[in-house]
Short mmCIF file of C-alpha atoms in Angstrom, two decimals:
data_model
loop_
_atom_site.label_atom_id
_atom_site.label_comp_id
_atom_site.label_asym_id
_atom_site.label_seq_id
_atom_site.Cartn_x
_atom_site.Cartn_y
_atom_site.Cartn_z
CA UNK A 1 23.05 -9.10 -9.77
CA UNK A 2 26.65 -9.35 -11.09
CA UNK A 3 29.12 -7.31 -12.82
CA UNK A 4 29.56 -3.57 -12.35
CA UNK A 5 28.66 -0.27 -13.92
CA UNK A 6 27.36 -0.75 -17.99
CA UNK A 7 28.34 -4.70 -17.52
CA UNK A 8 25.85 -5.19 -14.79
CA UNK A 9 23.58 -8.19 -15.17
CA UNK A 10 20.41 -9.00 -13.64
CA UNK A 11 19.42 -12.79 -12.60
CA UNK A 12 15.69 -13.29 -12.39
CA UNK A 13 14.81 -15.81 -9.91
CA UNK A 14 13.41 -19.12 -11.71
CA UNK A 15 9.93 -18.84 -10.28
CA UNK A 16 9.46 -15.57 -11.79
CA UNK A 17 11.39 -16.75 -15.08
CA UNK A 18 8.37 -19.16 -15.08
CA UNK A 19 5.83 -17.07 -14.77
CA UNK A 20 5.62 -16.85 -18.64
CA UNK A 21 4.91 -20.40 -18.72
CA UNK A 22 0.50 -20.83 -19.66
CA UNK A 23 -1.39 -22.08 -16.88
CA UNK A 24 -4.99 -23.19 -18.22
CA UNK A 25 -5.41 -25.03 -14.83
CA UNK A 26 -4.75 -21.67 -13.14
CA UNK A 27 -7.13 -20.09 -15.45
CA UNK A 28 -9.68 -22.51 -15.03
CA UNK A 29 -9.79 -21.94 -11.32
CA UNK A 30 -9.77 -18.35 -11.77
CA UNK A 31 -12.85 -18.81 -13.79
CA UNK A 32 -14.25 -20.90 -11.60
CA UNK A 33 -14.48 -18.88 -8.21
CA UNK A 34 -12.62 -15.54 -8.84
CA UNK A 35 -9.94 -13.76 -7.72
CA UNK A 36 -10.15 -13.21 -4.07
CA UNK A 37 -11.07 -16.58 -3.05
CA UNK A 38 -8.61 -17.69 -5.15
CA UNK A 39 -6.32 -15.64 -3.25
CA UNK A 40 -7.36 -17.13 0.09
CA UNK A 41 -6.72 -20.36 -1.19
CA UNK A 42 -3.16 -19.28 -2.36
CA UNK A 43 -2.40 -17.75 1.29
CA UNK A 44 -3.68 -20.96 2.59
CA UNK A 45 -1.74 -23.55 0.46
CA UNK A 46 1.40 -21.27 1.12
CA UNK A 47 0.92 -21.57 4.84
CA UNK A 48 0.45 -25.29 4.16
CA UNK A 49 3.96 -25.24 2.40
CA UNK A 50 6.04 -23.38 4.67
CA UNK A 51 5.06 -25.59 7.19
CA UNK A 52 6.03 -28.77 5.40
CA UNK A 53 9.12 -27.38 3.99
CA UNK A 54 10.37 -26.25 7.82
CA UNK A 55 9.90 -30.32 8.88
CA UNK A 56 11.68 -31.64 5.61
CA UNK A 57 14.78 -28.72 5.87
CA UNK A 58 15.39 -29.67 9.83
CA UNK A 59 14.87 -33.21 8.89
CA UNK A 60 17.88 -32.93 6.41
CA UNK A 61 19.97 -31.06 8.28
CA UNK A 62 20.00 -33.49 10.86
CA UNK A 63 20.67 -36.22 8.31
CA UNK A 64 23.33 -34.62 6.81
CA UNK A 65 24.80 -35.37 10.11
CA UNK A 66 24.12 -38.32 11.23
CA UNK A 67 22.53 -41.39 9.71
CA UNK A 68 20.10 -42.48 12.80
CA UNK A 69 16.51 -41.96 11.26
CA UNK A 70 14.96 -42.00 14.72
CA UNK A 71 17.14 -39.38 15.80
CA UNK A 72 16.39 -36.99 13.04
CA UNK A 73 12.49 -37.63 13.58
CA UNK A 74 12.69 -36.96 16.94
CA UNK A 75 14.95 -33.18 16.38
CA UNK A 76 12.42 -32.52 13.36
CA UNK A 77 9.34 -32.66 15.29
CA UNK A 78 10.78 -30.19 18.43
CA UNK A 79 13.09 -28.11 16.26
CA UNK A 80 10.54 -27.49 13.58
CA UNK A 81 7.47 -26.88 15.85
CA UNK A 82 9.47 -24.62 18.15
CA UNK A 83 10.38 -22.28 15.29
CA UNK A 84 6.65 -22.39 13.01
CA UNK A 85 4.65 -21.42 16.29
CA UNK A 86 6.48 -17.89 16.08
CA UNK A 87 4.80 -17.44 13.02
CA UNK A 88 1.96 -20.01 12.18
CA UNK A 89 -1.24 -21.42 13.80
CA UNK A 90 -1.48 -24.77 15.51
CA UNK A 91 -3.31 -25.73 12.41
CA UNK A 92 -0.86 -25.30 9.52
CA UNK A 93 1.52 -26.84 11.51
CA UNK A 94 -0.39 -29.86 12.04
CA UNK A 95 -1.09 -29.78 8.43
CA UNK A 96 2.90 -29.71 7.55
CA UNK A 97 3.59 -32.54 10.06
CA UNK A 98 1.14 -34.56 8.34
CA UNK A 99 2.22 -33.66 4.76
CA UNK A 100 6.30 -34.40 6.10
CA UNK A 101 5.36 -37.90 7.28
CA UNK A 102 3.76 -38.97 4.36
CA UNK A 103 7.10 -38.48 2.52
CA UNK A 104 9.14 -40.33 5.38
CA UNK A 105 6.96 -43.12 5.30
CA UNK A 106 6.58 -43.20 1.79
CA UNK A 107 10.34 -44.66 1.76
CA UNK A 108 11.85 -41.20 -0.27
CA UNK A 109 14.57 -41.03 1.99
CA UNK A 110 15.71 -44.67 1.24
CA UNK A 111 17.49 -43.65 -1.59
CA UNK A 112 19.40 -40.92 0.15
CA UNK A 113 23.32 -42.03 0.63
CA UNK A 114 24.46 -38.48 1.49
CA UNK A 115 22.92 -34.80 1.77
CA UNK A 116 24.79 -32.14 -0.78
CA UNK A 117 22.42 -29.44 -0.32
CA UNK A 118 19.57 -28.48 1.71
CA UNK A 119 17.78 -25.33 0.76
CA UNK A 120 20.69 -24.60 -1.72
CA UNK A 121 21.01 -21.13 -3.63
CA UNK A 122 22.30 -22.13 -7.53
CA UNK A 123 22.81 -19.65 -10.06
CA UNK A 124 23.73 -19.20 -13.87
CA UNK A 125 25.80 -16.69 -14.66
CA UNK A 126 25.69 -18.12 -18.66
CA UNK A 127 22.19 -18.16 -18.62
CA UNK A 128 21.27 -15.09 -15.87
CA UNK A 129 18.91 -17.06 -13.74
CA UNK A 130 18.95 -18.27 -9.96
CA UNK A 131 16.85 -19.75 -7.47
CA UNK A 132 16.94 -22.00 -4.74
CA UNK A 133 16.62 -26.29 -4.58
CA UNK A 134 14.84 -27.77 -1.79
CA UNK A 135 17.31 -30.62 -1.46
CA UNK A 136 20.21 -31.91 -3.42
CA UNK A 137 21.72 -36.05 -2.28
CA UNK A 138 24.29 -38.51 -3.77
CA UNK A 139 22.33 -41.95 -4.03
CA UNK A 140 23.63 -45.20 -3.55
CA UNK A 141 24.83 -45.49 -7.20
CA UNK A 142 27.06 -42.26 -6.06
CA UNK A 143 24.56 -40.50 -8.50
CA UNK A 144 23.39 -36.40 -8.11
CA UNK A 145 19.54 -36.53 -7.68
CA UNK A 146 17.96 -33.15 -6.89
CA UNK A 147 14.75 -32.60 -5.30
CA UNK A 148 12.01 -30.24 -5.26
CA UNK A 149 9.05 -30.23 -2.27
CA UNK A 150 5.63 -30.03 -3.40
CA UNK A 151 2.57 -29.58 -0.79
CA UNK A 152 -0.74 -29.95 -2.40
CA UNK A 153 -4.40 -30.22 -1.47
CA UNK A 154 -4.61 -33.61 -4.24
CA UNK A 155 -3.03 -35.59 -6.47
CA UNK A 156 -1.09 -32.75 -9.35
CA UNK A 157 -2.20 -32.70 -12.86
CA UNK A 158 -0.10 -33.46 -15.51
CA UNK A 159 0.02 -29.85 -16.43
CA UNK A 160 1.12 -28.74 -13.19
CA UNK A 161 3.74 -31.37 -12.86
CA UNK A 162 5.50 -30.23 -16.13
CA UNK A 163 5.72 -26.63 -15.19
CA UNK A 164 7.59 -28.50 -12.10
CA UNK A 165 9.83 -30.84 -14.37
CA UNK A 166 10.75 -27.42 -16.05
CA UNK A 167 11.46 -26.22 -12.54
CA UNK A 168 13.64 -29.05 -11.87
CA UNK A 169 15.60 -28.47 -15.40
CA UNK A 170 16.67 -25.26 -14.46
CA UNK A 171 18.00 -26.42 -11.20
CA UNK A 172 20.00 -29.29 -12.89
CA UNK A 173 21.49 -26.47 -15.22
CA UNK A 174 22.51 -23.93 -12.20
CA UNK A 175 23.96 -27.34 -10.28
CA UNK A 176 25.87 -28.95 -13.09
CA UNK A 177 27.49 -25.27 -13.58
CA UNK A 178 27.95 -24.30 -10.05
CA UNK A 179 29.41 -27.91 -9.05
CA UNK A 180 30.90 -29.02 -11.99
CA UNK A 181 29.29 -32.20 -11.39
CA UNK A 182 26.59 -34.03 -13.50
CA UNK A 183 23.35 -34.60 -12.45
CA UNK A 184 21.46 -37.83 -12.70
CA UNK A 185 17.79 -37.16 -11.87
CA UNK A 186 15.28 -34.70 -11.06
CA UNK A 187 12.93 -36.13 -8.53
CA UNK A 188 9.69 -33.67 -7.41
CA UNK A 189 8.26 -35.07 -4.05
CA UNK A 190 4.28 -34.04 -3.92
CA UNK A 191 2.80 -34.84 -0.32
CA UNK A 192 -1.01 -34.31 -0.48
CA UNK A 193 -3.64 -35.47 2.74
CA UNK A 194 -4.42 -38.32 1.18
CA UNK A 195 -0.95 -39.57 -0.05
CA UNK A 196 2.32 -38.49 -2.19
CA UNK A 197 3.49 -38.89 -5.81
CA UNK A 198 7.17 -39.15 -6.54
CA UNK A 199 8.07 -37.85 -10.22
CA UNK A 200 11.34 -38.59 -11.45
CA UNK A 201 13.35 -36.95 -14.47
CA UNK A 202 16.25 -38.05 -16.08
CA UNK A 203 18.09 -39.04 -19.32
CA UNK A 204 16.27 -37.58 -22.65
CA UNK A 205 12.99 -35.81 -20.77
CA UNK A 206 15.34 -34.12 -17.97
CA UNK A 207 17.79 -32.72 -21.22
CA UNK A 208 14.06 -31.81 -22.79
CA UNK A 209 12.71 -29.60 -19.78
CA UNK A 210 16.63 -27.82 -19.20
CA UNK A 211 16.03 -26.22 -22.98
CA UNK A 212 12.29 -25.78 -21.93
CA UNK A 213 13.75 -23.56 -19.19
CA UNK A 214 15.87 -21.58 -21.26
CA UNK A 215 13.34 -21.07 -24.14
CA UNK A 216 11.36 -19.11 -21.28
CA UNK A 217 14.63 -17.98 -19.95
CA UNK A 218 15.76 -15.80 -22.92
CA UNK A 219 12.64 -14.45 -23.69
CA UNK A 220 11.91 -13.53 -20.12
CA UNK A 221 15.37 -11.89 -20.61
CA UNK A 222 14.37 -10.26 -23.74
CA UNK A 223 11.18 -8.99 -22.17
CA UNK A 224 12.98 -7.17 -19.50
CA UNK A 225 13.15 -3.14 -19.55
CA UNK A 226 17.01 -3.51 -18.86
CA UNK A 227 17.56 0.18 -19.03
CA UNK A 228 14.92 1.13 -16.48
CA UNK A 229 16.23 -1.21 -14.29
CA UNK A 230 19.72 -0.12 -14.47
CA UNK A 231 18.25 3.38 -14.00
CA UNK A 232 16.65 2.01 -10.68
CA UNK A 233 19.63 0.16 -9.59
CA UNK A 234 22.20 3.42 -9.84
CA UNK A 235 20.00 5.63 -7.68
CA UNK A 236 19.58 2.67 -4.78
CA UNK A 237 23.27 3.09 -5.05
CA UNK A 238 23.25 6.51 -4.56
#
């Protein structure tokens, strides 16, 4: 939220800006088994995720310190357990150690010459949207490449990775306004039991899913009871 009184805006949070965006896969599964179970398989994947994301944040953090690998590894694996157990079972955290070392060892960190942002809140206060990137790192080019994490149960679709290239674009455009600073590639990092892909997005396609974004941007925008929710807003403020 920014501004005050009749000049108040409202920032919808880029997952929920892409909400709008069709999902046949997500349809198809729907079909498929139904609702509830695939509600239990939502819960589960999300479990999945915040366990993988918790190894790759303390990972960074320690790398944004310090450039001894080992070291990192070694703080990763007790930091990261020590805080999931308050929350998860033995098994999704097993699950999220597994899906973290297949990035490591896939070499994605190679690239990384130093950490800008880990688990960075960008916003757009031209565009009204915000949201938070998994990872932002200058490479060895002294180029911005920003990351999103990705847990999955097998390899993404083609569909699903767009929806995550748009994803990407909208965190380039928050970034580039934010920092002032161009950004070179989008790079989605998808760690699966059985392996990882590694998208990357730049030049032409990366300028092609930023005005994907705000096509669903403005009309999410122009969907939104504004009034209502400035109605809403004044009496939490009461």
């Amino acid at each position: 939220i920014i501004g005050e009184g009749e000049n108040i805006q409202f920032m919808p949070s880029v997952t929920t800006v892409l909400s709008l965006v069709p999902s046949n896969y997500l349809e198809e599964i729907r079909a498929n088994i139904g609702d509830e179970q695939l509600k239990i398989i939502s819960e589960r994947a999300a479990l999945r995720g915040t366990a993988m994301h918790k190894f790759l944040e303390n990972f960074i953090i320690c790398l944004r310190k310090t450039d001894d690998k080992e070291k990192c590894l070694y703080y990763t694996q007790r930091k990261s357990t020590d805080e999931l157990l308050n929350d998860l079972e033995k098994k999704s955290i097993d699950t999220g150690r597994t899906l973290f070392y297949n990035i490591y060892h896939a070499g994605f960190f190679d690239d990384v010459k130093k950490v800008l942002l880990s688990e960075g809140f960008l916003y757009s206060e031209i565009n009204l949207f915000a949201g938070t990137t998994d990872f932002a790192f200058a490479d060895f080019r002294n180029k911005i490449v920003i990351v999103d994490f990705k847990s999955a149960s097998s390899m993404r679709s083609d569909e699903v990775i767009h929806k995550y290239e748009i994803q990407g674009g909208a965190y380039s455009i928050a970034f580039e306004e934010n920092y002032k600073r161009p950004v070179s590639k989008i790079e989605i990092w998808i760690s699966f039991s059985d392996g990882t892909q590694r998208i990357v997005l730049e030049g032409e396609k990366l300028e092609e899913r930023k005005q994907e974004f705000l096509y669903y941007c403005k009309k999410y925008h122009e969907m939104w009871p504004k009034d209502k929710i400035l109605e809403f807003y004044k009496q939490k403020q009461t």
